[in-house]
Short mmCIF file of C-alpha atoms in Angstrom, two decimals:
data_model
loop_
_atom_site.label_atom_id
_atom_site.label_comp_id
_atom_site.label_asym_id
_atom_site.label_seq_id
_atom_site.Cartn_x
_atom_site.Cartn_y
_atom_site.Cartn_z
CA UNK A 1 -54.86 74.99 130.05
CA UNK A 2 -56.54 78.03 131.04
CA UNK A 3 -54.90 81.13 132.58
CA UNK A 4 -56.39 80.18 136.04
CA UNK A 5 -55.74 76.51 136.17
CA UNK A 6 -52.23 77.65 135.31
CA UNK A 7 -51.50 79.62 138.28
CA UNK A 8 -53.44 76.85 140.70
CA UNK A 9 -51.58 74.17 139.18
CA UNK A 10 -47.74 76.25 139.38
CA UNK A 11 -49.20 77.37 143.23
CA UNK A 12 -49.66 73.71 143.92
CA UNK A 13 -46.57 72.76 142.44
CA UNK A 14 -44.91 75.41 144.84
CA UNK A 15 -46.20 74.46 148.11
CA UNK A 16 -45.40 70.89 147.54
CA UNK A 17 -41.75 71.31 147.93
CA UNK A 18 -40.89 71.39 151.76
CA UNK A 19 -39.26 75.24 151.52
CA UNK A 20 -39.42 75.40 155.53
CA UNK A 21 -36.68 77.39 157.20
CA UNK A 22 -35.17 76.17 159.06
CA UNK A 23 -33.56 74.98 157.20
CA UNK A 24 -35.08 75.99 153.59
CA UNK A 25 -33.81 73.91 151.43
CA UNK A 26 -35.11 76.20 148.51
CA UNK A 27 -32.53 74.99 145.91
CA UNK A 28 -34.88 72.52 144.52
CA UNK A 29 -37.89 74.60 144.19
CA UNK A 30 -35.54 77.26 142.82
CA UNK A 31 -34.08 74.23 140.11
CA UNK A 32 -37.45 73.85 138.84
CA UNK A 33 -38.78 77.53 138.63
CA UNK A 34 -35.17 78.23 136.94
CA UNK A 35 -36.27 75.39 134.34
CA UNK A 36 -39.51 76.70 133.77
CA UNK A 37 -38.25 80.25 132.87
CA UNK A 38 -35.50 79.37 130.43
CA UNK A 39 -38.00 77.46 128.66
CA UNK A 40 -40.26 80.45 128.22
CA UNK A 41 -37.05 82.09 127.25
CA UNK A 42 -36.17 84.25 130.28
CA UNK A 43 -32.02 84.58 131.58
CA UNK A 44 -31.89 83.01 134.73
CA UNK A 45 -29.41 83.52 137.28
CA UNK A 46 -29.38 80.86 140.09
CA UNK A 47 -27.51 81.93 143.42
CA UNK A 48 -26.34 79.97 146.10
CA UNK A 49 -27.41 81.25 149.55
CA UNK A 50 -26.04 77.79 150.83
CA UNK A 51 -25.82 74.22 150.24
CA UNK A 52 -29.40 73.26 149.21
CA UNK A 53 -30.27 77.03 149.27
CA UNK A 54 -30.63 79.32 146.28
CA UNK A 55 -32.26 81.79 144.84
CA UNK A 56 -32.93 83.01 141.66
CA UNK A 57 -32.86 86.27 138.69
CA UNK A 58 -34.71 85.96 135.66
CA UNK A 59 -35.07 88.46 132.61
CA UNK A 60 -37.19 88.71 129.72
CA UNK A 61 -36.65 92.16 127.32
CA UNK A 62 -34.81 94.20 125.11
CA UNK A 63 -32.32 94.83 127.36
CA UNK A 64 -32.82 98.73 127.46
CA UNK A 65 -34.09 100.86 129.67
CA UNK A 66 -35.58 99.67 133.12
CA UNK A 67 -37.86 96.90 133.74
CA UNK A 68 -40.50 95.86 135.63
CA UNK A 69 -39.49 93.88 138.71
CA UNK A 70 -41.50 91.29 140.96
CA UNK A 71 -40.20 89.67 143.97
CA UNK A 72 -41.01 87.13 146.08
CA UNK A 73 -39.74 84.42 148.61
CA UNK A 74 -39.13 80.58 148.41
CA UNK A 75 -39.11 79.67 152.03
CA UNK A 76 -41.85 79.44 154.62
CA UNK A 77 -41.93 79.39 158.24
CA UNK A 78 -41.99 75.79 160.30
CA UNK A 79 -45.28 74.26 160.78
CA UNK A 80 -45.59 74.94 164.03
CA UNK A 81 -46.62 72.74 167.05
CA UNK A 82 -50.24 73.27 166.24
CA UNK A 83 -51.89 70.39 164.13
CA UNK A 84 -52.65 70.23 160.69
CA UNK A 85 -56.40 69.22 159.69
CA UNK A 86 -54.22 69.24 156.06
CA UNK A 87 -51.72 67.66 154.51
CA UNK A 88 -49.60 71.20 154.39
CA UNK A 89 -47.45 69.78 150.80
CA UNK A 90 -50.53 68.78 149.55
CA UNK A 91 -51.89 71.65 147.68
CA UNK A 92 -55.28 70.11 148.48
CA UNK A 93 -58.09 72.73 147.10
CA UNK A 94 -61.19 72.61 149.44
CA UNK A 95 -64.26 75.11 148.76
CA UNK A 96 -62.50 77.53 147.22
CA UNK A 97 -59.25 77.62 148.94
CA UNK A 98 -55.99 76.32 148.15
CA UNK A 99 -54.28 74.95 151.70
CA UNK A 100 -50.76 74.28 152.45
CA UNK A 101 -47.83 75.66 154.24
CA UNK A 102 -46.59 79.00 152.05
CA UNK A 103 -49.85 78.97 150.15
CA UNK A 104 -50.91 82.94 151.12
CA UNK A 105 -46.72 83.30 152.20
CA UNK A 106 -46.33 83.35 149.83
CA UNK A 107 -46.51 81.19 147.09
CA UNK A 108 -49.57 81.95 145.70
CA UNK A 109 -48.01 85.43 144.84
CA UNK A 110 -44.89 84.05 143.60
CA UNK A 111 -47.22 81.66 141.01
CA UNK A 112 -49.47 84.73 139.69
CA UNK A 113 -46.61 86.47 138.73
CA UNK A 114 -44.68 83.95 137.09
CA UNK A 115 -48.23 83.21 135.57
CA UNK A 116 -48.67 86.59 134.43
CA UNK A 117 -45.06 87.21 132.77
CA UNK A 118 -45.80 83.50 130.98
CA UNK A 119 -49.01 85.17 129.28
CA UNK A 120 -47.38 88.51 128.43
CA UNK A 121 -44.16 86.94 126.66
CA UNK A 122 -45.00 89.10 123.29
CA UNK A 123 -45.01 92.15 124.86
CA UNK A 124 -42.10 91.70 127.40
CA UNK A 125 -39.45 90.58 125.03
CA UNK A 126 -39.70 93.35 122.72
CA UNK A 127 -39.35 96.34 124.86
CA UNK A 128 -37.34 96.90 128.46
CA UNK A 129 -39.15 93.85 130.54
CA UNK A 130 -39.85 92.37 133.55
CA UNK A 131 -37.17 91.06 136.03
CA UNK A 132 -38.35 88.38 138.64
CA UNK A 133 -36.57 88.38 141.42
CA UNK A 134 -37.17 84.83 143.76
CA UNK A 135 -35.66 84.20 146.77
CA UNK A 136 -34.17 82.13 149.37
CA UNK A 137 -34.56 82.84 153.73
CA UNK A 138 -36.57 85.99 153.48
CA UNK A 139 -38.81 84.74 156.50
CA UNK A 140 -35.43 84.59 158.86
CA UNK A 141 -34.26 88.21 157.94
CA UNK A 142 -34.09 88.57 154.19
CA UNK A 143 -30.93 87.10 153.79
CA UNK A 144 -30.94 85.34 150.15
CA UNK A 145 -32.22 89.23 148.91
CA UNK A 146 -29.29 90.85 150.94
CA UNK A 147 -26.79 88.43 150.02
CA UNK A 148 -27.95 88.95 146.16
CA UNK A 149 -26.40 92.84 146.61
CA UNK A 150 -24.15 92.15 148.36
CA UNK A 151 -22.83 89.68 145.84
CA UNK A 152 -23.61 91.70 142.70
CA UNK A 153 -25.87 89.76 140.54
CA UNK A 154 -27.65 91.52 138.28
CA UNK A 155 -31.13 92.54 138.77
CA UNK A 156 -30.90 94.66 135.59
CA UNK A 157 -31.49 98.14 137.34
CA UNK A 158 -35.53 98.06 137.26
CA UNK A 159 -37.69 101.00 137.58
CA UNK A 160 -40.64 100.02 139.63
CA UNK A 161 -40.69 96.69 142.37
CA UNK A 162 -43.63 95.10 142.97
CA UNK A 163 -43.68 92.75 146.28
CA UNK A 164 -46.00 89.63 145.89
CA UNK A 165 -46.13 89.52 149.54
CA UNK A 166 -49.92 88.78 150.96
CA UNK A 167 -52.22 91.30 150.69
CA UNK A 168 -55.38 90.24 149.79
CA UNK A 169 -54.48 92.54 146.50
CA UNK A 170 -54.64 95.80 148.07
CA UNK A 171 -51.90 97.29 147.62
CA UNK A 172 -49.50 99.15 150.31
CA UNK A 173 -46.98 101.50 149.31
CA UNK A 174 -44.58 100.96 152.48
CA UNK A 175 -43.29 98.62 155.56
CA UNK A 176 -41.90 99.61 158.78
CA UNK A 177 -38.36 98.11 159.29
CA UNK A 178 -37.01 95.54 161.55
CA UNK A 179 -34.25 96.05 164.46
CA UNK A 180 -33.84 93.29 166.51
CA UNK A 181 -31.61 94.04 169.49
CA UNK A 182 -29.54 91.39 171.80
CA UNK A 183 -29.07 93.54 175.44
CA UNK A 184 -26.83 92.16 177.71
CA UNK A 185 -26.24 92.91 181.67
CA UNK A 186 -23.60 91.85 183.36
CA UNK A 187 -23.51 90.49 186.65
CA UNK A 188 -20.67 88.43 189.34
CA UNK A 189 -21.74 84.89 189.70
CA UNK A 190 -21.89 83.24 193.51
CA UNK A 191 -23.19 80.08 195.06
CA UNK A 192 -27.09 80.16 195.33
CA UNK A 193 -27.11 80.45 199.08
CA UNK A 194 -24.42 83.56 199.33
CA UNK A 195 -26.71 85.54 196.79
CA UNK A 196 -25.02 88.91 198.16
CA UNK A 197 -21.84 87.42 197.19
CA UNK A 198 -22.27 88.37 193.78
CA UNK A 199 -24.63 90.53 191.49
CA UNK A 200 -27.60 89.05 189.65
CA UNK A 201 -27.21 89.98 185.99
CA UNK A 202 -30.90 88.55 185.69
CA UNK A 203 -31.87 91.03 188.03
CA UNK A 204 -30.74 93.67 185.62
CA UNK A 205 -32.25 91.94 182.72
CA UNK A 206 -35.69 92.11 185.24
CA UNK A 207 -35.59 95.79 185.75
CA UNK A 208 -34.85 96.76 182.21
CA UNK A 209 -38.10 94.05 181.02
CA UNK A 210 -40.02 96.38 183.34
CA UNK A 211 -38.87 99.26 181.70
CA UNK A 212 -39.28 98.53 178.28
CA UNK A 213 -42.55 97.40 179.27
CA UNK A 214 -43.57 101.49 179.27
CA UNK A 215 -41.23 102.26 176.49
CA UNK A 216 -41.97 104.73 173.69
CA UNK A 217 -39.47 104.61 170.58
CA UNK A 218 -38.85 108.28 170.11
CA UNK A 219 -39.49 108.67 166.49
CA UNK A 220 -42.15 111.15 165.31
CA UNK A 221 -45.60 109.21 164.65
CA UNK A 222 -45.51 108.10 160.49
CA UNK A 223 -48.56 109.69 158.55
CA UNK A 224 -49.22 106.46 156.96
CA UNK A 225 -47.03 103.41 158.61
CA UNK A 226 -48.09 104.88 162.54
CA UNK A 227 -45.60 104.44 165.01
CA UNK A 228 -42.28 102.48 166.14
CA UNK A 229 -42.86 100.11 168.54
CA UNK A 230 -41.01 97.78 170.33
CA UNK A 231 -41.63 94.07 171.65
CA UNK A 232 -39.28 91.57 174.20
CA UNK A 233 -39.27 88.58 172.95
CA UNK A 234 -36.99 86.05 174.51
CA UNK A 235 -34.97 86.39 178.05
CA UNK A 236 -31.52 83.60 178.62
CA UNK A 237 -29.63 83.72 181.93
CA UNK A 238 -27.82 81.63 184.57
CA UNK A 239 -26.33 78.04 184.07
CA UNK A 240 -27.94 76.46 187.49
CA UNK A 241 -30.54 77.11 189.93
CA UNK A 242 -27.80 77.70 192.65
CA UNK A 243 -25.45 79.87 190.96
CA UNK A 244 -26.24 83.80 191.17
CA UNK A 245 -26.01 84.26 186.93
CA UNK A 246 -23.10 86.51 185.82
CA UNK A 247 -24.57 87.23 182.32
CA UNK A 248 -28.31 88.01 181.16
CA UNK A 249 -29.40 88.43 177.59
CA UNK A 250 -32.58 90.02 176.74
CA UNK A 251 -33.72 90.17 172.96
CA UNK A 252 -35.89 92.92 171.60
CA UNK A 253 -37.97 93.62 168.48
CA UNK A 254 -38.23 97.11 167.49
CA UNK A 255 -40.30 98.12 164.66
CA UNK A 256 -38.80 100.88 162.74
CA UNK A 257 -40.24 104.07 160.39
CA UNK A 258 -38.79 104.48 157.15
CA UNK A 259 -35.48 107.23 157.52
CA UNK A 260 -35.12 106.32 161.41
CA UNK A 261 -31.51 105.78 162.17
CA UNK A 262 -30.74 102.13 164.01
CA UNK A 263 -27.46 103.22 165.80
CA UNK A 264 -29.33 106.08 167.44
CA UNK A 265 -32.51 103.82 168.00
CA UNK A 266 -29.92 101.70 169.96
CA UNK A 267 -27.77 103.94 172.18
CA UNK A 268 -31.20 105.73 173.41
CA UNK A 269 -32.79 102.48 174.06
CA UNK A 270 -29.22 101.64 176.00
CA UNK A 271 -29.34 105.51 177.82
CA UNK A 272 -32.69 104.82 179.41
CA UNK A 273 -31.75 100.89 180.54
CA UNK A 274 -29.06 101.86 182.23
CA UNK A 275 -26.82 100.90 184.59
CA UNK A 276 -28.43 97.73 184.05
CA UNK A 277 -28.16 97.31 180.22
CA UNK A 278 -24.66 97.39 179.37
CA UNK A 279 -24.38 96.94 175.36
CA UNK A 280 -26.98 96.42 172.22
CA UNK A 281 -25.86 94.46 169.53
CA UNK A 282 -28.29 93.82 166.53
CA UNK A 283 -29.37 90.65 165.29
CA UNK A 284 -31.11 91.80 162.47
CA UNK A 285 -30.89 95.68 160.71
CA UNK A 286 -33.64 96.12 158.07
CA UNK A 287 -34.49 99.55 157.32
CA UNK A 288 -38.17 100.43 156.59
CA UNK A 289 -39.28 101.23 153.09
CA UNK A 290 -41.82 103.95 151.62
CA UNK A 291 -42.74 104.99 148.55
CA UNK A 292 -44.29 108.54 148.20
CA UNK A 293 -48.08 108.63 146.98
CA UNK A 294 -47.56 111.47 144.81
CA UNK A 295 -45.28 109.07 142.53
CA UNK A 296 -46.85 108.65 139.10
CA UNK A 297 -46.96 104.93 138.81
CA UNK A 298 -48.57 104.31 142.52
CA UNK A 299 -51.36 105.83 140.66
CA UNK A 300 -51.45 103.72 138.27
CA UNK A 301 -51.39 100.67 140.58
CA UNK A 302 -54.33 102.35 142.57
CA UNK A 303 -56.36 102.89 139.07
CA UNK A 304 -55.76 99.25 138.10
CA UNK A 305 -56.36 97.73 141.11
CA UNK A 306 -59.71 100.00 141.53
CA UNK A 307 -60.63 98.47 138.14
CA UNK A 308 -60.25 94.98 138.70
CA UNK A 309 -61.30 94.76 142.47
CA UNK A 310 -63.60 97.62 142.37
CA UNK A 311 -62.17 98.85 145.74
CA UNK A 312 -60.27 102.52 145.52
CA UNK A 313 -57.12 102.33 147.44
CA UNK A 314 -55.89 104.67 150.31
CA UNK A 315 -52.89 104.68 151.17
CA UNK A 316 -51.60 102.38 153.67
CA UNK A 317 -48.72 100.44 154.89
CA UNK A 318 -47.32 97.21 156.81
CA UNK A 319 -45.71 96.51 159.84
CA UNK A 320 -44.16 93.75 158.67
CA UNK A 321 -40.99 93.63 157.00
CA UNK A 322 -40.44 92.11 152.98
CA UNK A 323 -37.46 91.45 150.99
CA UNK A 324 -37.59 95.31 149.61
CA UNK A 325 -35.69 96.23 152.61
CA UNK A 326 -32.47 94.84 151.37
CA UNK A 327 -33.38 95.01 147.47
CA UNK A 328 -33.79 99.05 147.65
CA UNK A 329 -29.72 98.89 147.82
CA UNK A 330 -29.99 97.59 144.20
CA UNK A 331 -32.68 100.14 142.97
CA UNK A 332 -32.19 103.24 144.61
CA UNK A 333 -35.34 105.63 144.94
CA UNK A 334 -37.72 103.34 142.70
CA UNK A 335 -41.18 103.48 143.64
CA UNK A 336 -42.65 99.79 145.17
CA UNK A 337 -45.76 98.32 146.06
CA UNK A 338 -46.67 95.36 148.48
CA UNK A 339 -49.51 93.17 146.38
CA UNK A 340 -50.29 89.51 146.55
CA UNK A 341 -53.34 87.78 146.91
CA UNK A 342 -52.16 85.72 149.85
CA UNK A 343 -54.96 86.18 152.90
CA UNK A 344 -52.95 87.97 154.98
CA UNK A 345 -54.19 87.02 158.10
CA UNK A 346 -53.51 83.20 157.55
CA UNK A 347 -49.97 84.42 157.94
CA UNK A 348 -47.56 81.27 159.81
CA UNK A 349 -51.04 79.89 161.07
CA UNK A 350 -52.06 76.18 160.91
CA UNK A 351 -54.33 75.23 157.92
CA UNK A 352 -53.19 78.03 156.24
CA UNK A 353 -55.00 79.16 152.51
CA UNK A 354 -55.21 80.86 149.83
CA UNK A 355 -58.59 81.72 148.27
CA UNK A 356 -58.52 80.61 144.84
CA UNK A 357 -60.47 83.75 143.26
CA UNK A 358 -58.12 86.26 144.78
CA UNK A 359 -55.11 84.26 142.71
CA UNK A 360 -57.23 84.63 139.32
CA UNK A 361 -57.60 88.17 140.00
CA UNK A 362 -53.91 88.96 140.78
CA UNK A 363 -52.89 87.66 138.05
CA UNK A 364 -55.42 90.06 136.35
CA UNK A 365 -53.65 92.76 138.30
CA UNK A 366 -50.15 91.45 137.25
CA UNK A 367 -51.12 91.19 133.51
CA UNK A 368 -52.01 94.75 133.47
CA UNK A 369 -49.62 95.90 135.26
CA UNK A 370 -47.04 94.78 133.20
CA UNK A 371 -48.78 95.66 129.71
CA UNK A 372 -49.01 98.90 130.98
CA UNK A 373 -45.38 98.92 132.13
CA UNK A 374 -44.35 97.70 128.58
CA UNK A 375 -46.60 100.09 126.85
CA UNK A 376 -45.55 103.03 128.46
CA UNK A 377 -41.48 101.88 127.72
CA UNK A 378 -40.43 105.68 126.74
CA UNK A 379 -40.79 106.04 130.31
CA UNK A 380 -38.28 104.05 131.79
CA UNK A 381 -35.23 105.42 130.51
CA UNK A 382 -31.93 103.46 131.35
#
């Protein structure tokens, strides 16, 4: 089988287990990948997110100094109410692109790298490696990543991440980070036809909407990720049309810049709602991730990629968030890139691809990547 048919088939493969979260269910698609690597000789590591839910570590090296890690996610988002021209667990290949649901998010990544590692065996195992890193509920917060640190499994300190996230293979060298805030107002509840009995928590909720409408993060404009930003995304109050409601909850989704501080994000988005915003409490508190462009291996990724893809890279970022926000607690100050040949913009859509070509060529990328990595081991001291 050739190194191409490889990755479509293992892509295929991938998208044919129902990953969707909720409610994930990655264990089994974890199971298999975990079989595949210890044949190929790798250490796996499977971890238990929850019942049905795992993710996995796998090694392949010496065991000395720092390896090269990828990462990548298991689950995928629902299907959404729009209809499928597809079968989305199919894997079906039409002109040149490989549909199904999690083929660009990312499977397709996850596959080329796995692909790549496969093909490099001789030259992994005899210096410090390559650590995969595959996980479970990254699309709902990045929890199977976070609950990896948290729980201490060992990711075998690597020196340099790279994200298989979709990027059409360019690579970006940072991500904004996610704080999702639950503000509440308070109110006094009263029958429906006494209204100035009470005090209309969704009122409060109302005037604060308005004012977030207009709001500016403050946080000083990011050279390369641009600015904070924040977005309301869902509004719950009252129990009955006749009851004046005691308690409104407004959710937010602010977009964070790499060194911001939440807790201050959050008491000055509190100062200017109130008196009608009463508390913030987060719902989800991922920190935004950069890597500098003056670090040595970025330019090698940029060289490589230039090579293969014939585009020369300038340095840019995403505002969405990847599992590197929680695994930078494991690998403090290593330099990361976002790279994937998922099409980016086929992101949670219906009918959503993967261009076949752009898999062939990360694995390319990949491949190189990690030859290079292995080649240059006196660099990646433990």
């Amino acid at each position: 089988m050739s190194l191409l048919e490889h990755a479509i088939d293992l892509t295929r493969d991938l998208v044919r287990f129902d990953t969707t979260n909720p409610p994930g269910n990655e264990g089994r698609c974890a199971e298999f990948l975990a079989e595949l690597l210890e044949r190929e000789g790798f250490s796996v590591t499977l971890h238990e997110l929850e019942p049905d839910r795992a993710s996995l570590v796998a090694y392949l090296g010496n065991g000395r100094g720092r390896p090269l890690c990828f990462t990548g996610h298991l689950d995928t988002v629902p299907l959404g109410k729009a209809t499928w021209s597809i079968d989305p667990f199919a894997g079906e290949i039409r002109d040149g692109k490989l549909y199904g649901r999690g083929s660009s998010d990312m499977k397709a990544g996850v596959a080329a790298f796995i692909t790549a590692a496969l093909e490099e065996r001789e030259s992994i195992v005899n210096s410090s490696g390559v650590v995969l890193v595959l996980t479970a509920s990254e699309e709902t917060g990045c929890q199977g990543a976070t609950a990896l640190v948290r729980d201490g499994i060992d990711q075998h300190n690597a020196g340099a991440i790279i994200i298989g996230e979709m990027t059409a293979n360019y690579p970006l060298i940072g991500h904004k980070g996610a704080l999702w805030l639950k503000l509440t107002a308070y109110g006094k509840s009263a029958h429906g036809s006494m209204p100035e009995k009470g005090d209309n928590a969704l009122y409060k909720a109302g005037h604060a909407l308005q004012k977030i409408q207009g709001y500016q993060v403050p946080a000083p404009r990011h050279s390369i990720l641009g600015a904070a930003t924040i977005s309301a995304g869902t509004l719950h109050a009252g129990s009955s049309i006749n009851v004046v409601p005691d308690h409104a909850e407004l959710c937010v989704d602010i977009r964070t810049l790499p060194g911001m501080s939440h807790p201050a994000t959050a008491a000055a988005l509190v100062a200017e709602l109130s008196p009608n915003i009463a508390e913030a409490t987060p719902v989800l508190d991922l920190p935004g991730v950069f890597t500098n462009i003056d670090a040595p291996w970025i330019a090698t990724v940029y060289r490589i990629v230039e090579e293969e893809t014939g585009i020369r890279p300038e340095p840019r970022g995403a505002s969405y968030f990847t599992d590197a926000c929680a695994l930078q607690h494991a690998h403090p100050g290593v330099p990361m890139v976002i790279l994937g040949p998922g099409t980016p913009e086929m992101a949670h859509q219906a009918d959503e691809y993967c261009e076949v070509p752009r898999i062939e060529e990360a694995v390319r990328l990949y491949r190189r990547l990690i030859t290079d990595w292995c080649a240059e081991d006196g660099r990646h001291p433990d």
